[in-house]
Amino acid sequence: MHNLSNRLNFSGGPGALPETVLQQVQQAISAVPEVGLSILGISHRSDWFAAVVQELEDNIRTLLGLSKGSHVLFLQGGATQQFSMIPMTLLRGKTSPAEYLHTGYWSGKALAEAKREGPIRVLWSGEANNFDRLPTDAELDYSPDAPYLHYISNETVEGLQFQRVLGRDDVPRVCDMSSDFLSRPCEADRYAMIYAHAQKNIGPAGVTVVLLRDEILKDAPEDMPGFLNYRSHIKAHSIYNTPPVFSIYVVLLVTRWLLNDMGGLGNMAALNSSKAELLYRTLDQSDNFYRGHANIADRSLMNVSFNLPSKDLEQRFLQESAAAGFSGLGGHRSIGGIRASLYNGLTLSAAEELAGFMAEFKKANG
Amino acid sequence: MHNLSNRLNFSGGPGALPETVLQQVQQAISAVPEVGLSILGISHRSDWFAAVVQELEDNIRTLLGLSKGSHVLFLQGGATQQFSMIPMTLLRGKTSPAEYLHTGYWSGKALAEAKREGPIRVLWSGEANNFDRLPTDAELDYSPDAPYLHYISNETVEGLQFQRVLGRDDVPRVCDMSSDFLSRPCEADRYAMIYAHAQKNIGPAGVTVVLLRDEILKDAPEDMPGFLNYRSHIKAHSIYNTPPVFSIYVVLLVTRWLLNDMGGLGNMAALNSSKAELLYRTLDQSDNFYRGHANIADRSLMNVSFNLPSKDLEQRFLQESAAAGFSGLGGHRSIGGIRASLYNGLTLSAAEELAGFMAEFKKANG
């Protein structure tokens, strides 16, 4: 496997990071320039690390245009922990059901955990259609009484992505943006809560970013375990207990790259669109050799999921692409097929190379 | 601060890692040799990562002589998450109190979280004596009816360490070994549960090792959030959701170093003792210039906490030691003073240099 290259890593996550960030991380393993010690041995109680957390928070606010009414937290446990912490905080003791959209594999996971904590109404489900599309506005009959609306902006497995903000302005919106956070502007102030683990677009596994508006905590239970209580983390500026110092530092480097090298999320979104358009065009011009999983209107700019005419051809595609240096192209274990993930760190030239490979492969096998 | 050196990092945690491990980590940021991709972009669902988890589990079993009756898990959330998960699992619904030792700052944190979940009996507390010693066996009147006994093997803040296994063989022992795990042999099979975050002796912050015996889960509640349920993690071989891939990989490298370079925990313990003896000798021969916090019989081999005759001298000690390249010597914010932490990654020669500095400083200021 030694001809693999980070540049051609289309993994669904943990995903590829920008080469310039990897170089800085490598340096930091030996010594963080402004400290002189390995990033792995610097105390989370140091002034330097408090400044890292502050700069990262500021960078995220700047990138998203987020107002001061929202807290920015860095937690552990991934989106999975949020699947539970959210209903523990916002749903326990409530009688009106929270509204959940069931649009794919990951929203199904969120739903299952929420059901343990309180009443849930599934507002819409794509399960009967194998999650091949997202709902239209006309299909969504929101209740004004829901404690909150929960949905996932991008379903990585099926390759479905909302291109609009859902819900009502008078019901708190809670959105799992794990797989498209900081890949594009997102009108962050319209959400009561946004959460995202890092390992798609912004860093390595091990840290989860949570943005939440103060007012949604006003009725939250007080008697929760400290590490499950958002208030503990707010009060401690994300250093309630030892945080994942390394992962947080890498996310800081990625936000610096987004601000300084990429010039912000508008540019990042344009680049991400170009990569996705290139691959979808390859699908659409393949005479049904490459068959996209998602309804065209709901296609994800992050994850291009598709099938080939047979399982044998899919297997050959994976083998030959690996021999050519590509990696991470196997579809999620729940649906199989092929998936090309195009997170922030993946370059346009890498997408072009994959499109080129796909054209050649079709010519040889189509 | 640019003359600081990783070699002279006496931080209380995250602590220094062996130089040879740092070199391998640096290489892995660019490409893990046997994969060819950055450690930050390798899928946690890859065969390679499953093998990493398996090898790490095997290494820990070998190092500790741990029998197959115990599971070995790699979780997130630090010891703080375990402070809650343990009583959620072993105490909810019980009428007999669990027994907790209150031997310092960290056992106090564990206690506070346990109290939320069920009945607790504080078997012994050193609080009235400013946590300057540990209990003798004669002071501990264990109940045979306790659901479990909880204690912390090494209190990092105060520098207190048990040199024996506590409790009764008919009551499950649960031990927080966060700050001395894999620093010495520990008769691991005598514990029902051992847990340890990585950032002292075995790796970076972001992963927590949990060893637990199957039988203690037999009465555990089933209806817990998935990520708080030990059974979920056992069933998924620690890949229930995306684990902290990077941190787990670094811990693997440290266990390889312990096995192959150090020759096991017996040797590691001997080296750790030598480092501590050197510093304690410096304290004891200082004519009360350096004043150890801990009772001599209960001294920690990991954390040497001491004071100087005045706060001014302590400040000068910290300034001059930093100028000489030492770092991490400030005492914990809760008690101040000086603390030299001597985790696995810190070399004997570094301890010798510190002892030399301390002798010179005393000569100049004593």
Short mmCIF file of C-alpha atoms in Angstrom, two decimals, chain A residues 5-19 21-22 156 178-179 197-206 250 254 275 302-303 327-328 339-347, chain B residues 29 37-45 242-243 245:
data_model
loop_
_atom_site.label_atom_id
_atom_site.label_comp_id
_atom_site.label_asym_id
_atom_site.label_seq_id
_atom_site.Cartn_x
_atom_site.Cartn_y
_atom_site.Cartn_z
CA SER A 5 -0.59 9.63 -0.90
CA ASN A 6 -2.23 11.97 1.60
CA ARG A 7 -3.15 14.15 -1.37
CA LEU A 8 -5.37 11.41 -2.86
CA ASN A 9 -7.05 10.42 0.42
CA PHE A 10 -10.84 10.50 -0.20
CA SER A 11 -11.63 8.98 3.21
CA GLY A 12 -15.08 9.56 4.70
CA GLY A 13 -13.33 10.50 7.93
CA PRO A 14 -10.97 10.98 9.59
CA GLY A 15 -10.26 12.88 6.40
CA ALA A 16 -7.32 14.47 4.64
CA LEU A 17 -5.89 17.68 6.11
CA PRO A 18 -4.13 20.43 4.15
CA GLU A 19 -0.46 19.68 3.50
CA VAL A 21 -1.23 22.11 8.25
CA LEU A 22 0.42 18.68 8.40
CA THR A 156 -22.04 11.37 4.90
CA SER A 178 -20.18 17.17 11.72
CA SER A 179 -19.48 16.59 8.07
CA HIS A 197 -16.81 16.57 15.45
CA ALA A 198 -13.53 17.63 13.90
CA GLN A 199 -12.48 14.68 11.80
CA LYS A 200 -14.07 15.66 8.48
CA ASN A 201 -13.21 19.22 7.52
CA ILE A 202 -11.35 20.76 10.43
CA GLY A 203 -8.99 18.39 12.21
CA PRO A 204 -8.27 14.96 13.63
CA ALA A 205 -10.68 12.82 15.65
CA GLY A 206 -10.89 13.60 19.35
CA VAL A 250 -4.70 21.13 14.97
CA VAL A 254 -6.94 24.57 10.13
CA LYS A 275 -14.65 19.57 -6.65
CA MET A 302 -18.90 16.66 0.70
CA ASN A 303 -19.60 13.01 -0.09
CA SER A 327 -7.47 5.70 -0.81
CA GLY A 328 -10.61 5.90 1.29
CA ARG A 339 -17.80 7.06 -1.84
CA ALA A 340 -15.51 9.97 -2.62
CA SER A 341 -15.32 12.43 0.26
CA LEU A 342 -14.24 15.93 -0.68
CA TYR A 343 -13.52 17.63 2.62
CA ASN A 344 -11.73 20.96 2.93
CA GLY A 345 -8.26 19.40 2.89
CA LEU A 346 -8.78 17.64 -0.44
CA THR A 347 -7.50 19.69 -3.37
CA ILE B 29 2.07 12.83 10.93
CA LEU B 37 -0.91 7.90 4.96
CA SER B 38 -0.89 10.52 7.70
CA ILE B 39 -2.07 9.17 11.06
CA LEU B 40 -4.51 12.11 11.06
CA GLY B 41 -6.29 10.88 7.92
CA ILE B 42 -6.56 7.12 8.44
CA SER B 43 -10.05 5.73 8.92
CA HIS B 44 -10.88 4.27 12.32
CA ARG B 45 -12.71 1.54 10.39
CA THR B 242 -14.92 7.44 16.10
CA PRO B 243 -12.23 6.95 18.71
CA VAL B 245 -7.16 7.56 16.61
#
